[in-house]
Short mmCIF file of C-alpha atoms in Angstrom, two decimals:
data_model
loop_
_atom_site.label_atom_id
_atom_site.label_comp_id
_atom_site.label_asym_id
_atom_site.label_seq_id
_atom_site.Cartn_x
_atom_site.Cartn_y
_atom_site.Cartn_z
CA MET Y 14 0.02 -0.05 -0.15
CA SER Y 15 1.56 3.28 -0.83
CA VAL Y 16 1.59 5.84 1.58
CA ARG Y 17 0.35 9.75 0.35
CA SER Y 18 2.62 12.51 1.51
CA ASP Y 19 1.58 16.01 0.25
CA PHE Y 20 0.81 19.45 0.57
CA SER Y 21 -2.78 18.92 2.01
CA LEU Y 22 -1.31 16.23 4.75
CA GLU Y 23 1.56 18.90 5.42
CA LEU Y 24 -1.10 21.70 6.14
CA GLN Y 25 -3.38 19.45 8.42
CA VAL Y 26 -0.35 18.30 10.34
CA GLU Y 27 0.84 21.89 10.91
CA LYS Y 28 -2.83 22.78 12.12
CA VAL Y 29 -2.89 19.95 14.47
CA LEU Y 30 0.74 20.78 15.69
CA GLU Y 31 -0.81 24.36 16.51
CA GLY Y 32 -3.53 22.96 18.52
CA ALA Y 33 -1.53 20.48 20.53
CA ALA Y 34 -0.48 21.37 24.16
CA HIS Y 35 1.50 18.66 25.64
CA PRO Y 36 5.35 18.81 24.77
CA GLU Y 37 5.81 15.34 23.84
CA VAL Y 38 2.68 15.54 21.78
CA LYS Y 39 3.88 18.56 20.02
CA ALA Y 40 7.65 16.71 19.29
CA ALA Y 41 6.20 13.96 17.81
CA LEU Y 42 3.70 16.04 15.57
CA ALA Y 43 6.81 18.18 14.67
CA ALA Y 44 8.85 14.63 14.00
CA ALA Y 45 6.20 13.91 11.57
CA ARG Y 46 6.28 17.24 9.53
CA LYS Y 47 10.11 17.37 9.56
CA HIS Y 48 10.20 13.70 7.80
CA MET Y 49 7.72 15.05 5.26
CA LYS Y 50 9.89 17.83 4.52
CA SER Y 51 13.14 16.12 4.22
CA GLY Y 52 12.37 14.78 0.91
CA LYS Y 53 15.04 15.95 -2.42
CA GLY Y 54 14.24 18.39 -4.61
CA GLY Y 55 11.12 19.78 -2.95
CA HIS Y 56 9.32 16.31 -2.76
CA ARG Y 57 7.70 15.24 0.14
CA ARG Y 58 8.68 12.04 1.90
CA GLY Y 59 6.33 9.36 3.24
CA GLY Y 60 6.53 5.67 3.40
CA GLN Y 61 5.99 3.67 6.46
CA VAL Y 62 8.06 5.97 8.48
CA LEU Y 63 5.63 8.49 8.19
CA ILE Y 64 2.73 6.19 9.37
CA GLN Y 65 4.96 5.02 12.19
CA LEU Y 66 5.67 8.87 12.97
CA LEU Y 67 1.98 9.62 13.12
CA GLU Y 68 1.24 6.43 14.96
CA THR Y 69 3.68 7.79 17.82
CA ALA Y 70 2.06 11.01 17.73
CA ARG Y 71 -1.36 9.49 18.07
CA GLN Y 72 -0.19 7.40 21.07
CA ARG Y 73 1.67 10.73 22.65
CA ALA Y 74 -1.94 12.52 22.34
CA ALA Y 75 -3.80 9.63 23.97
CA ASP Y 76 -1.06 9.31 26.58
CA ALA Y 77 -1.43 12.94 27.52
CA GLY Y 78 -5.63 12.80 27.06
CA GLU Y 79 -5.66 15.25 24.39
CA TRP Y 80 -8.31 13.17 22.50
CA PRO Y 81 -9.26 15.91 19.73
CA VAL Y 82 -5.71 15.79 18.89
CA VAL Y 83 -5.83 11.67 18.67
CA ARG Y 84 -9.08 12.02 16.43
CA LEU Y 85 -7.36 14.70 14.14
CA VAL Y 86 -3.99 12.46 13.72
CA GLN Y 87 -6.28 9.64 13.14
CA ASP Y 88 -7.49 11.70 9.95
CA SER Y 89 -4.01 12.33 9.31
CA LEU Y 90 -3.38 8.32 9.09
CA ASP Y 91 -6.69 7.73 7.32
CA TYR Y 92 -5.80 10.54 4.34
CA ALA Y 93 -1.97 9.06 4.24
CA GLU Y 94 -3.44 5.54 3.87
CA GLY Y 95 -5.85 6.23 1.19
CA ARG Y 96 -9.34 6.03 3.56
CA ILE Y 97 -9.98 9.70 3.20
CA LEU Y 98 -10.50 11.34 -0.14
CA GLN Y 99 -8.27 14.77 -1.09
CA PRO Y 100 -11.60 16.73 -1.60
CA ASP Y 101 -13.02 15.32 1.50
CA PHE Y 102 -9.87 16.16 3.55
CA ASP Y 103 -9.49 19.60 1.99
CA GLU Y 104 -12.78 20.63 2.57
CA ARG Y 105 -12.96 19.40 6.06
CA TYR Y 106 -10.21 21.12 7.17
CA ARG Y 107 -10.60 24.38 5.02
CA LEU Y 108 -6.80 23.75 3.76
CA PHE Y 109 -7.15 26.17 0.47
CA GLN Y 110 -9.15 28.79 -0.83
CA ASP Y 111 -8.33 31.08 2.54
CA GLY Y 112 -10.40 29.09 4.69
CA ALA Y 113 -13.32 29.02 2.10
CA ARG Y 114 -15.56 26.29 0.80
CA SER Y 115 -14.50 24.94 -2.52
CA LYS Y 116 -16.86 26.63 -5.28
CA ARG Y 117 -15.82 23.86 -7.63
CA LEU Y 118 -17.46 21.19 -5.31
CA ARG Y 119 -20.41 23.11 -4.42
CA LYS Y 120 -21.21 23.88 -7.92
CA HIS Y 121 -21.31 19.76 -8.58
CA VAL Y 122 -23.24 19.13 -5.65
CA GLY Y 123 -25.60 22.00 -6.96
CA ASN Y 124 -25.74 20.15 -10.34
CA ILE Y 125 -26.76 17.20 -8.89
CA LEU Y 126 -29.51 18.68 -6.69
CA SER Y 127 -30.70 20.50 -9.98
CA ILE Y 128 -31.47 17.46 -11.82
CA ASN Y 129 -33.09 15.79 -9.12
CA TYR Y 130 -35.36 18.66 -8.40
CA ARG Y 131 -36.16 18.68 -12.19
CA TYR Y 132 -37.24 15.13 -12.44
CA ILE Y 133 -39.17 15.65 -9.20
CA ALA Y 134 -41.22 18.55 -11.14
CA GLU Y 135 -41.66 16.46 -14.31
CA ALA Y 136 -42.85 13.54 -12.34
CA GLY Y 137 -45.20 15.81 -10.29
CA ARG Y 138 -46.64 17.40 -13.16
CA GLU Y 139 -46.97 13.86 -15.07
CA TYR Y 140 -48.83 12.78 -11.86
CA MET Y 141 -51.28 15.82 -11.54
CA ASP Y 142 -52.23 15.46 -15.36
CA GLU Y 143 -53.20 11.70 -14.83
CA HIS Y 144 -54.80 12.56 -11.26
CA PRO Y 145 -56.09 16.34 -11.29
CA GLU Y 146 -58.33 15.44 -8.39
CA ALA Y 147 -55.32 14.49 -6.40
CA SER Y 148 -54.28 16.24 -3.44
CA VAL Y 149 -50.89 17.50 -1.94
CA ASP Y 150 -50.97 14.53 0.66
CA ASP Y 151 -51.51 12.30 -2.42
CA LEU Y 152 -48.69 14.17 -4.36
CA ILE Y 153 -46.18 13.60 -1.34
CA ALA Y 154 -47.42 9.87 -1.20
CA TYR Y 155 -46.44 9.56 -5.09
CA PHE Y 156 -43.25 10.89 -4.32
CA GLY Y 157 -42.72 8.47 -1.40
CA THR Y 158 -43.52 5.72 -3.69
CA LEU Y 159 -41.20 6.66 -6.48
CA SER Y 160 -38.15 6.96 -3.70
CA GLU Y 161 -38.81 3.27 -2.75
CA ASP Y 162 -39.03 2.26 -6.32
CA ALA Y 163 -35.78 4.05 -7.08
CA ARG Y 164 -33.74 1.23 -4.77
CA PHE Y 165 -35.07 -1.35 -7.47
CA LEU Y 166 -33.56 0.54 -10.64
CA ASP Y 167 -33.38 -1.54 -13.95
CA ALA Y 168 -30.59 -1.08 -16.36
CA PRO Y 169 -31.90 -2.86 -19.64
CA GLU Y 170 -29.26 -4.62 -21.71
CA ASP Y 171 -30.61 -3.54 -25.01
CA ARG Y 172 -30.56 0.41 -23.87
CA PRO Y 173 -26.69 1.24 -22.75
CA GLY Y 174 -26.53 4.01 -20.44
CA ARG Y 175 -30.40 3.98 -20.09
CA TYR Y 176 -32.28 3.09 -16.58
CA ARG Y 177 -35.67 2.49 -15.91
CA LEU Y 178 -37.80 2.84 -12.89
CA LEU Y 179 -40.57 0.49 -12.74
CA ARG Y 180 -43.32 1.27 -10.90
CA GLY Y 181 -44.86 -1.03 -8.21
CA ARG Y 182 -41.78 -3.15 -8.15
CA ALA Y 183 -40.84 -2.15 -4.49
CA GLU Y 184 -44.28 -2.68 -3.06
CA ARG Y 185 -43.81 -6.29 -4.15
CA ALA Y 186 -40.30 -6.40 -2.74
CA VAL Y 187 -41.19 -4.96 0.39
CA TRP Y 188 -43.95 -7.50 1.15
CA LEU Y 189 -41.50 -10.18 -0.16
CA GLU Y 190 -38.52 -8.98 2.28
CA ARG Y 191 -41.20 -9.43 5.18
CA VAL Y 192 -42.14 -12.83 4.51
CA LEU Y 193 -38.41 -13.89 4.11
CA GLN Y 194 -37.82 -12.22 7.63
CA GLU Y 195 -40.74 -13.35 9.18
CA ARG Y 196 -41.12 -16.96 7.96
CA LEU Y 197 -37.38 -18.06 6.90
CA ASP Y 198 -33.89 -18.03 8.25
CA VAL Y 199 -32.45 -15.76 5.60
CA GLU Y 200 -29.45 -13.23 6.64
CA ASP Y 201 -30.11 -10.53 3.94
CA ALA Y 202 -33.95 -10.75 3.28
CA ALA Y 203 -33.58 -7.26 1.27
CA GLU Y 204 -30.76 -8.62 -0.85
CA VAL Y 205 -32.54 -12.01 -1.83
CA ALA Y 206 -36.05 -9.81 -2.11
CA HIS Y 207 -34.27 -7.50 -4.67
CA ARG Y 208 -33.19 -10.29 -7.01
CA ILE Y 209 -36.72 -12.03 -6.71
CA VAL Y 210 -38.62 -8.98 -7.82
CA SER Y 211 -36.46 -8.46 -10.38
CA SER Y 212 -36.90 -11.85 -12.03
CA PRO Y 213 -40.61 -12.71 -12.92
CA GLU Y 214 -39.25 -16.32 -13.68
CA ALA Y 215 -38.03 -16.42 -9.77
CA ILE Y 216 -41.20 -15.23 -8.48
CA ALA Y 217 -43.04 -17.86 -10.55
CA LEU Y 218 -40.60 -20.79 -9.17
CA LEU Y 219 -41.05 -19.48 -5.88
CA ALA Y 220 -44.98 -19.48 -6.15
CA ALA Y 221 -45.07 -23.00 -7.53
CA ASP Y 222 -42.54 -24.63 -5.34
CA THR Y 223 -44.28 -26.05 -2.25
CA GLU Y 224 -40.78 -26.74 -0.87
CA GLY Y 225 -39.72 -23.21 -1.17
CA GLN Y 226 -38.23 -22.73 2.41
CA MET Y 227 -36.01 -25.70 1.95
CA VAL Y 228 -35.07 -24.43 -1.73
CA LEU Y 229 -34.30 -20.75 -0.12
CA ARG Y 230 -32.24 -22.16 2.87
CA ALA Y 231 -30.12 -24.26 0.70
CA ALA Y 232 -29.42 -21.40 -1.48
CA GLU Y 233 -28.47 -19.43 1.26
CA LEU Y 234 -26.20 -21.75 2.58
CA HIS Y 235 -24.40 -21.83 -0.58
CA ARG Y 236 -24.11 -18.23 -0.85
CA ARG Y 237 -22.62 -18.47 2.27
CA SER Y 238 -20.29 -21.26 1.51
CA THR Y 239 -19.28 -19.43 -1.73
CA GLY Y 240 -18.98 -16.31 -0.01
CA LEU Y 241 -16.50 -17.87 2.74
CA ALA Y 242 -14.27 -19.69 0.14
CA ALA Y 243 -13.73 -16.52 -1.84
CA LEU Y 244 -12.69 -14.83 1.73
CA ARG Y 245 -10.46 -17.54 2.40
CA ASN Y 246 -8.62 -16.82 -0.94
CA VAL Y 247 -8.19 -13.46 -0.18
CA VAL Y 248 -6.95 -14.31 3.23
CA GLU Y 249 -4.50 -16.57 2.44
CA ASP Y 250 -3.01 -14.43 -0.46
CA PRO Y 251 0.25 -13.10 0.71
CA THR Y 252 -0.02 -9.79 -1.42
CA ALA Y 253 -4.02 -8.74 -0.26
CA SER Y 254 -4.45 -5.52 1.00
CA GLU Y 255 -6.96 -4.47 3.80
CA LEU Y 256 -9.22 -3.15 1.35
CA GLU Y 257 -9.10 -6.33 -0.39
CA LEU Y 258 -9.90 -8.11 2.74
CA GLN Y 259 -12.80 -5.36 3.74
CA ARG Y 260 -14.53 -6.10 0.23
CA ALA Y 261 -14.42 -9.72 0.64
CA LEU Y 262 -16.15 -9.39 3.91
CA GLU Y 263 -18.62 -6.81 3.63
CA GLY Y 264 -22.14 -8.22 3.34
CA GLN Y 265 -21.16 -11.30 5.22
CA HIS Y 266 -21.68 -10.14 8.98
CA TRP Y 267 -23.41 -14.04 9.65
CA ILE Y 268 -19.63 -14.61 9.60
CA PHE Y 269 -18.93 -13.07 12.86
CA GLY Y 270 -21.56 -14.97 14.61
CA GLY Y 271 -25.37 -15.11 15.20
CA ARG Y 272 -25.00 -12.05 17.77
CA PHE Y 273 -25.41 -9.76 14.88
CA VAL Y 274 -28.44 -8.65 12.77
CA GLY Y 275 -26.91 -6.73 10.05
CA GLU Y 276 -24.02 -3.94 8.94
CA ALA Y 277 -24.77 -0.12 9.77
CA ALA Y 278 -25.04 2.07 6.66
CA HIS Y 279 -22.54 4.85 8.21
CA ARG Y 280 -18.77 4.20 9.07
CA ARG Y 281 -17.57 7.55 9.57
CA LEU Y 282 -19.59 8.11 13.11
CA VAL Y 283 -17.17 10.40 14.52
CA PRO Y 284 -14.61 12.90 13.30
CA GLY Y 285 -11.33 11.36 12.32
CA ASP Y 286 -12.84 7.67 12.84
CA GLU Y 287 -13.97 5.62 10.10
CA VAL Y 288 -14.82 1.98 10.95
CA ASP Y 289 -13.70 -0.79 8.80
CA ILE Y 290 -17.17 -2.90 9.33
CA PRO Y 291 -19.73 -1.51 11.53
CA LEU Y 292 -22.15 -4.23 12.77
CA ILE Y 293 -25.32 -3.95 14.64
CA ARG Y 294 -25.95 -6.61 17.70
CA GLY Y 295 -28.93 -8.09 18.36
CA ASP Y 296 -29.21 -5.56 21.24
CA GLY Y 297 -28.97 -2.68 19.03
CA ALA Y 298 -25.69 -1.63 20.20
CA LEU Y 299 -22.59 -1.11 17.58
CA HIS Y 300 -19.67 -3.50 17.17
CA VAL Y 301 -16.84 -2.38 15.45
CA VAL Y 302 -14.68 -4.80 13.20
CA GLU Y 303 -11.21 -3.35 12.70
CA LEU Y 304 -9.23 -5.00 9.81
CA LYS Y 305 -5.23 -5.62 9.65
CA ARG Y 306 -3.53 -7.50 7.11
CA ALA Y 307 -3.83 -11.32 6.96
CA ALA Y 308 -1.27 -13.43 5.11
CA SER Y 309 0.45 -10.34 3.82
CA LEU Y 310 1.12 -8.99 7.39
CA ALA Y 311 4.83 -7.56 7.55
CA GLY Y 312 5.49 -8.62 11.31
CA ASN Y 313 4.95 -11.64 13.70
CA LEU Y 314 1.67 -11.91 15.65
CA VAL Y 315 3.47 -13.50 18.70
CA LYS Y 316 7.05 -13.58 20.44
CA LYS Y 317 8.87 -15.75 23.37
CA TYR Y 318 8.78 -13.82 26.73
CA ARG Y 319 10.02 -15.90 29.93
CA GLY Y 320 9.30 -19.18 28.08
CA SER Y 321 5.90 -18.42 26.89
CA TRP Y 322 4.36 -17.06 23.45
CA VAL Y 323 2.58 -13.41 23.99
CA PRO Y 324 1.33 -11.10 21.34
CA THR Y 325 3.87 -8.61 19.74
CA ALA Y 326 3.53 -4.85 19.84
CA GLU Y 327 1.73 -5.05 16.50
CA VAL Y 328 -1.10 -6.85 17.97
CA HIS Y 329 -1.27 -4.41 21.00
CA ASN Y 330 -1.00 -1.53 18.50
CA ALA Y 331 -4.14 -2.70 16.76
CA VAL Y 332 -5.83 -3.33 20.11
CA GLY Y 333 -4.95 0.41 21.32
CA GLN Y 334 -6.62 1.57 17.89
CA ALA Y 335 -9.75 -0.20 18.67
CA VAL Y 336 -9.93 1.02 22.22
CA ASN Y 337 -9.61 4.74 20.71
CA TYR Y 338 -12.57 4.00 18.46
CA LEU Y 339 -14.54 3.06 21.55
CA VAL Y 340 -13.40 5.91 23.76
CA ASN Y 341 -14.40 8.23 20.80
CA LEU Y 342 -17.74 6.26 20.41
CA ASP Y 343 -18.45 6.79 23.88
CA GLU Y 344 -17.65 10.72 24.22
CA ASN Y 345 -19.97 11.36 20.92
CA ARG Y 346 -22.78 8.58 22.04
CA HIS Y 347 -25.74 11.13 22.49
CA ARG Y 348 -25.22 12.58 19.19
CA ILE Y 349 -24.49 9.37 17.54
CA ARG Y 350 -27.99 7.99 19.04
CA LYS Y 351 -29.94 11.39 18.14
CA GLU Y 352 -28.72 11.62 14.48
CA LEU Y 353 -28.09 7.92 13.38
CA GLY Y 354 -30.18 5.87 15.90
CA ILE Y 355 -27.02 3.82 16.69
CA GLU Y 356 -26.14 3.03 20.38
CA THR Y 357 -22.60 3.28 20.78
CA ARG Y 358 -22.35 3.34 24.98
CA ARG Y 359 -22.15 -0.50 25.10
CA ALA Y 360 -20.00 -1.01 21.64
CA SER Y 361 -17.57 -3.78 21.68
CA ALA Y 362 -14.92 -4.58 19.05
CA VAL Y 363 -12.90 -7.05 17.29
CA VAL Y 364 -9.51 -6.87 15.54
CA LEU Y 365 -8.80 -9.05 12.85
CA ILE Y 366 -5.09 -9.80 12.29
CA GLY Y 367 -2.62 -12.03 10.38
CA HIS Y 368 -2.57 -15.46 9.68
CA PRO Y 369 -0.70 -18.82 11.05
CA SER Y 370 1.15 -18.88 7.74
CA VAL Y 371 3.09 -15.38 8.68
CA GLN Y 372 4.88 -17.25 11.35
CA PRO Y 373 5.15 -21.03 10.07
CA SER Y 374 7.82 -22.05 13.09
CA VAL Y 375 5.02 -21.23 15.36
CA PRO Y 376 2.07 -23.95 16.01
CA GLU Y 377 -1.16 -22.29 15.45
CA GLN Y 378 -2.44 -23.59 18.60
CA SER Y 379 -0.03 -21.37 20.33
CA ILE Y 380 -0.87 -18.29 18.50
CA ASN Y 381 -4.53 -18.85 19.04
CA GLU Y 382 -3.72 -19.51 22.74
CA ALA Y 383 -1.64 -16.34 22.99
CA LEU Y 384 -4.44 -13.97 21.85
CA ARG Y 385 -7.06 -15.80 23.66
CA THR Y 386 -5.16 -14.89 26.93
CA LEU Y 387 -5.00 -11.28 25.70
CA ASN Y 388 -8.57 -11.51 25.18
CA ALA Y 389 -9.54 -12.50 28.61
CA HIS Y 390 -7.73 -9.42 30.09
CA VAL Y 391 -8.81 -6.77 27.52
CA ASN Y 392 -12.07 -5.16 27.97
CA ARG Y 393 -14.89 -4.99 25.18
CA VAL Y 394 -12.10 -5.62 22.69
CA GLU Y 395 -11.30 -9.12 21.04
CA VAL Y 396 -8.54 -10.18 18.71
CA LEU Y 397 -8.91 -13.02 16.29
CA THR Y 398 -6.61 -14.33 13.39
CA TYR Y 399 -8.56 -14.53 9.98
CA LYS Y 400 -8.20 -18.28 10.20
CA GLU Y 401 -9.63 -18.65 13.36
CA LEU Y 402 -12.49 -16.52 12.26
CA ILE Y 403 -13.16 -18.36 8.82
CA ASP Y 404 -12.63 -21.73 10.52
CA ASN Y 405 -15.46 -20.77 13.21
CA ALA Y 406 -17.67 -19.71 10.37
CA GLU Y 407 -16.99 -23.10 8.38
CA ARG Y 408 -18.13 -25.11 11.46
CA SER Y 409 -21.26 -23.01 11.91
CA LEU Y 410 -22.15 -23.89 8.28
CA GLY Y 411 -21.88 -27.59 9.07
CA SER Y 412 -24.30 -27.52 11.73
CA VAL Y 413 -27.15 -25.78 10.09
CA PRO Y 414 -29.95 -28.02 9.27
CA LEU Y 415 -31.72 -27.53 5.91
CA GLY Y 416 -35.46 -28.38 7.26
#
């Protein structure tokens, strides 16, 4: 993974340095800025050294209790590692235009809104022409159905670049989604309903099949098994990035166990923190999944200490990052619950890191036992290797009955 080091990051780090108070925090930030400026020919230096310097600054800020600085440095890390896009970064910190918002981005958003409102106006005029007796409430209700039907947009093969909004499809999908949720054990009922309502043939087959429940369960087990096999391929790839691991895990919250009912739509819940995978537990509380590299992990998972295997600093750093997430969620719990309806006061986290293949000389059982010992002494955070997660999920697949 390349590390981005540019003028935007330099300006942001300087702003964070201005706001820091503790001498050790200021010194750590100054070291990161000095490294960036040490490139030859006016070029800024990045690399893993910059990441390590920023992580040190984040840790110093946490030790000093400067939590606003912790969040800002996390933004620096997210930007350097490509998790925040440059327009978002520049806008958030008003790095250019002398602190003003970007006119170009504002114009872009304005154009999108203009197109949306034009469509609404035309759709409303067409509806009123066909229903001259309609009231204002009828018109608003019609716009509501348009919004629902937009979720099931169709892209016809014979008309590239064109899309169709098929009226009435949403109502059928909502009914089918409720049937799947209430009567069958299907994890992603909305996605299944979407596929079925998009295929008249599938609806006809489902209606005619008296053993529909077993068929759907078998299909869901096949989907899970296929997704798990794809995830294992990525996990065992010695070149796979964190982004590739995240893509392989998205939409498969069942892998983490039956405690979870789905994924949250929002990943950036507090400024400076973007959760890799936000899961919702059955009690409505948030569960953060923090992803590190798997077979491509550069360092070791465990080391020998006084005759026993213990987790390395790399594992402890990942746990510390997850703890920082939970602290930030606790501090912002009232706003998050009010704006997003997500409970974060009882939030927990799991760190996925490494694979036994990164340390072939150490027995897999010894690695797992060292991490379990750590888990027993860390509150609200659990550490697992990707292999242990997949092995657990495979065992759960083998125990699911079809009927």
